[in-house]
Short mmCIF file of C-alpha atoms in Angstrom, two decimals:
data_model
loop_
_atom_site.label_atom_id
_atom_site.label_comp_id
_atom_site.label_asym_id
_atom_site.label_seq_id
_atom_site.Cartn_x
_atom_site.Cartn_y
_atom_site.Cartn_z
CA ASN A 1 0.00 0.00 0.00
CA ALA A 2 1.92 2.98 -1.30
CA GLY A 3 1.95 6.10 0.82
CA VAL A 4 1.37 9.65 -0.33
CA MET A 5 3.54 10.19 -3.39
CA GLN A 6 4.92 13.59 -4.24
CA ASN A 7 6.97 14.52 -7.26
CA PRO A 8 9.36 15.84 -8.05
CA ARG A 9 11.37 15.59 -4.82
CA HIS A 10 13.48 18.57 -5.84
CA LEU A 11 12.56 21.31 -8.27
CA VAL A 12 14.70 24.24 -9.37
CA ARG A 13 13.08 27.15 -11.17
CA ARG A 14 14.32 30.51 -12.32
CA ARG A 15 12.48 33.61 -11.19
CA GLY A 16 9.40 34.16 -13.34
CA GLN A 17 8.96 30.51 -14.33
CA GLU A 18 6.09 28.26 -13.31
CA ALA A 19 6.35 25.44 -10.78
CA ARG A 20 4.03 22.44 -10.78
CA LEU A 21 4.04 20.14 -7.78
CA ARG A 22 2.18 16.84 -7.90
CA CYS A 23 0.63 14.78 -5.13
CA SER A 24 -0.97 11.35 -5.42
CA PRO A 25 -2.91 10.52 -2.24
CA MET A 26 -2.95 7.15 -0.58
CA LYS A 27 -5.33 4.64 -2.10
CA GLY A 28 -8.81 5.19 -0.72
CA HIS A 29 -8.06 8.73 0.46
CA SER A 30 -10.27 11.41 -1.03
CA HIS A 31 -9.04 14.43 0.97
CA VAL A 32 -5.82 16.23 0.06
CA TYR A 33 -4.05 19.00 1.96
CA TRP A 34 -1.07 21.13 0.96
CA TYR A 35 1.34 22.67 3.47
CA ARG A 36 4.37 24.90 3.03
CA GLN A 37 7.44 24.97 5.21
CA LEU A 38 9.77 27.92 4.75
CA PRO A 39 13.41 27.42 5.80
CA GLU A 40 13.74 27.13 9.59
CA GLU A 41 9.99 27.62 10.08
CA GLY A 42 7.01 25.44 10.91
CA LEU A 43 4.49 23.94 8.54
CA LYS A 44 1.70 26.23 7.40
CA PHE A 45 -1.57 25.04 5.94
CA MET A 46 -2.27 26.25 2.42
CA VAL A 47 -5.28 24.49 0.91
CA TYR A 48 -7.65 21.56 1.41
CA LEU A 49 -9.24 19.80 -1.54
CA GLN A 50 -11.58 16.96 -2.26
CA LYS A 51 -12.07 15.53 -5.75
CA GLU A 52 -12.90 18.42 -8.10
CA ASN A 53 -13.54 20.80 -5.19
CA ILE A 54 -11.54 23.30 -3.20
CA ILE A 55 -12.88 23.13 0.35
CA ASP A 56 -10.62 25.57 2.18
CA GLU A 57 -7.96 27.79 0.62
CA SER A 58 -7.59 30.17 3.51
CA GLY A 59 -3.84 29.60 3.72
CA MET A 60 -3.14 30.08 0.04
CA PRO A 61 -1.54 33.33 -1.15
CA LYS A 62 -4.10 35.27 -3.18
CA GLU A 63 -1.93 35.66 -6.25
CA ARG A 64 0.18 33.27 -8.33
CA PHE A 65 -0.83 30.14 -6.38
CA SER A 66 -3.54 27.69 -7.41
CA ALA A 67 -4.43 24.10 -6.61
CA GLU A 68 -6.61 21.44 -8.14
CA PHE A 69 -7.58 17.83 -7.48
CA PRO A 70 -9.19 16.52 -10.66
CA LYS A 71 -11.49 13.53 -10.91
CA GLU A 72 -8.63 11.55 -12.40
CA GLY A 73 -4.97 12.00 -11.61
CA PRO A 74 -2.95 13.66 -8.89
CA SER A 75 -3.52 16.89 -7.08
CA ILE A 76 -1.48 19.76 -8.51
CA LEU A 77 -0.14 22.81 -6.71
CA ARG A 78 0.78 25.43 -9.28
CA ILE A 79 2.91 28.49 -8.63
CA GLN A 80 3.12 31.00 -11.44
CA GLN A 81 5.92 33.52 -11.89
CA VAL A 82 7.93 32.16 -8.99
CA VAL A 83 9.99 34.48 -6.79
CA ARG A 84 12.85 33.68 -4.42
CA GLY A 85 10.48 33.85 -1.46
CA ASP A 86 8.63 30.81 -2.83
CA SER A 87 11.67 28.65 -2.07
CA ALA A 88 10.40 26.16 0.50
CA ALA A 89 9.42 22.57 1.13
CA TYR A 90 5.88 21.83 0.03
CA PHE A 91 4.20 18.88 1.70
CA CYS A 92 1.03 17.14 0.69
CA ALA A 93 -1.10 15.04 3.03
CA SER A 94 -4.15 12.89 2.46
CA SER A 95 -6.85 11.42 4.67
CA PRO A 96 -9.73 9.00 4.16
CA SER A 97 -13.23 10.33 3.84
CA GLN A 98 -14.20 9.13 7.27
CA GLY A 99 -11.19 10.88 8.65
CA GLY A 100 -9.22 10.91 11.83
CA TYR A 101 -5.78 9.60 12.46
CA GLY A 102 -5.26 8.43 8.90
CA TYR A 103 -3.81 11.81 7.98
CA THR A 104 -0.61 10.85 6.13
CA PHE A 105 2.08 13.11 4.72
CA GLY A 106 4.25 12.69 1.66
CA SER A 107 8.00 13.27 1.58
CA GLY A 108 7.62 16.74 0.13
CA THR A 109 8.89 18.73 -2.84
CA ARG A 110 11.76 21.10 -2.23
CA LEU A 111 11.42 24.10 -4.48
CA THR A 112 14.43 26.30 -5.05
CA VAL A 113 14.02 29.51 -7.00
CA VAL A 114 17.24 30.89 -8.44
CA ASP B 1 -8.56 24.27 17.29
CA ALA B 2 -7.25 24.65 20.82
CA LYS B 3 -3.80 26.14 21.24
CA THR B 4 -0.92 23.99 22.53
CA THR B 5 2.24 24.94 24.37
CA GLN B 6 5.42 22.86 24.20
CA PRO B 7 8.99 23.46 25.37
CA PRO B 8 11.14 24.47 22.39
CA SER B 9 13.84 21.88 22.97
CA MET B 10 14.79 18.88 25.08
CA ASP B 11 17.70 16.49 25.35
CA CYS B 12 17.52 12.80 26.13
CA ALA B 13 20.18 10.13 26.58
CA GLU B 14 20.05 7.22 24.16
CA GLY B 15 18.24 4.26 25.69
CA ARG B 16 16.41 6.36 28.26
CA ALA B 17 12.76 7.34 28.17
CA ALA B 18 11.94 10.66 26.54
CA ASN B 19 8.98 12.45 28.12
CA LEU B 20 7.64 15.30 26.01
CA PRO B 21 5.03 17.53 27.69
CA CYS B 22 2.24 19.50 26.06
CA ASN B 23 -0.23 21.95 27.57
CA HIS B 24 -3.65 22.35 25.97
CA SER B 25 -5.69 24.06 28.67
CA THR B 26 -8.42 25.28 26.26
CA ILE B 27 -9.15 21.86 24.77
CA SER B 28 -12.84 21.22 24.13
CA GLY B 29 -14.80 18.01 24.60
CA ASN B 30 -14.70 16.84 20.99
CA GLU B 31 -11.00 17.51 20.44
CA TYR B 32 -8.39 14.79 20.32
CA VAL B 33 -4.71 15.14 21.12
CA TYR B 34 -2.47 14.13 18.22
CA TRP B 35 1.29 13.79 18.13
CA TYR B 36 3.37 14.00 14.99
CA ARG B 37 7.09 14.24 14.48
CA GLN B 38 9.25 15.58 11.70
CA ILE B 39 12.66 14.09 11.23
CA HIS B 40 14.96 16.47 9.42
CA SER B 41 13.73 17.33 5.90
CA GLN B 42 11.09 14.60 5.89
CA GLY B 43 7.31 14.84 5.93
CA PRO B 44 5.62 14.78 9.34
CA GLN B 45 4.95 11.30 10.68
CA TYR B 46 1.91 10.36 12.74
CA ILE B 47 2.81 8.92 16.16
CA ILE B 48 -0.29 8.52 18.29
CA HIS B 49 -3.55 10.17 19.26
CA GLY B 50 -6.03 10.01 22.14
CA LEU B 51 -9.16 11.55 23.58
CA LYS B 52 -9.05 10.97 27.35
CA ASN B 53 -7.68 7.52 27.99
CA ASN B 54 -3.99 6.72 27.95
CA GLU B 55 -2.89 5.14 24.69
CA THR B 56 0.04 2.98 23.67
CA ASN B 57 1.26 1.73 20.34
CA GLU B 58 4.49 0.35 18.93
CA MET B 59 6.04 3.81 18.77
CA ALA B 60 5.03 5.57 21.96
CA SER B 61 2.66 6.04 24.88
CA LEU B 62 0.36 8.99 25.40
CA ILE B 63 -0.65 10.01 28.89
CA ILE B 64 -3.52 12.50 29.11
CA THR B 65 -4.35 14.11 32.46
CA GLU B 66 -7.81 13.57 33.89
CA ASP B 67 -8.83 17.17 33.22
CA ARG B 68 -7.39 16.82 29.66
CA LYS B 69 -5.52 20.10 29.99
CA SER B 70 -2.14 18.53 29.39
CA SER B 71 -0.53 15.40 28.02
CA THR B 72 2.84 13.69 27.81
CA LEU B 73 4.27 11.71 24.94
CA ILE B 74 6.62 8.98 26.13
CA LEU B 75 9.23 7.32 23.93
CA PRO B 76 10.20 4.44 26.22
CA HIS B 77 13.70 3.77 24.89
CA ALA B 78 14.87 6.68 22.79
CA THR B 79 17.32 6.03 19.96
CA LEU B 80 19.39 8.43 17.88
CA ARG B 81 16.81 8.05 15.10
CA ASP B 82 14.17 9.59 17.38
CA THR B 83 15.93 12.95 17.08
CA ALA B 84 13.23 15.12 15.52
CA VAL B 85 10.78 17.96 16.11
CA TYR B 86 7.70 16.66 17.93
CA TYR B 87 4.38 18.41 17.45
CA CYS B 88 1.41 18.21 19.79
CA ILE B 89 -1.82 19.12 17.96
CA VAL B 90 -5.38 19.34 19.22
CA ARG B 91 -8.21 18.95 16.73
CA PRO B 92 -11.60 17.35 16.25
CA TYR B 93 -11.50 13.77 15.01
CA HIS B 94 -13.30 14.08 11.69
CA ALA B 95 -11.59 14.71 8.40
CA GLY B 96 -11.76 18.10 6.80
CA ASN B 97 -9.77 19.91 9.44
CA MET B 98 -6.25 20.94 8.63
CA LEU B 99 -3.55 20.38 11.20
CA THR B 100 -2.26 23.53 12.88
CA PHE B 101 1.43 23.08 13.64
CA GLY B 102 3.01 25.14 16.38
CA GLY B 103 6.71 25.34 17.07
CA GLY B 104 6.95 21.85 18.51
CA THR B 105 9.71 20.45 20.70
CA ARG B 106 13.08 19.75 19.14
CA LEU B 107 14.21 16.51 20.79
CA MET B 108 17.90 15.74 20.62
CA VAL B 109 18.80 12.17 21.56
CA LYS B 110 22.44 11.98 22.56
CA PRO B 111 24.70 8.93 22.75
#
């Protein structure tokens, strides 16, 4: 039973480019969450999605960031026109519909903007 | 979600028990206590959770006070690989709630 899969593990982008981070939840999990961890800081919630719906995006920056979780395929976190301040580790987590302790994190994508 | 307070750092000798405290004095009746840890550069890892009874699994034990205002995570025989940041989180059980991570406790297990 594969865990939460994130790819790529490391991503380097030049300022102004787009970054696409992918997250495949655990089998049977229909809830996906994205978190960001800036260097030497704690994890901050960004967005919570269910299939084809954004449930809570209160932690998402208003500009340049978007997320989706289509009916088929992985969840995507998209950052347009990246800036150096976007350099961080981005973690995805998933949980089953009936929820609780089954909240499982992936290994993260480390984005470096040069 | 209720706020939690943890010491920023602790040391523990290898092979000894590590006792990590957490205060959650504003916890409400439907909120569980969850513990996660983050080993350097990895994704957070679930450890254990409980409502009001003490809990034990293969990783750790969780002791919750009778008034539920504080709890202690116990790693019975700490190893060097237990060096990590440990997060105490209080939240309702059902899915749909994000986890709110505080500063956690940075546990350093020393040989």
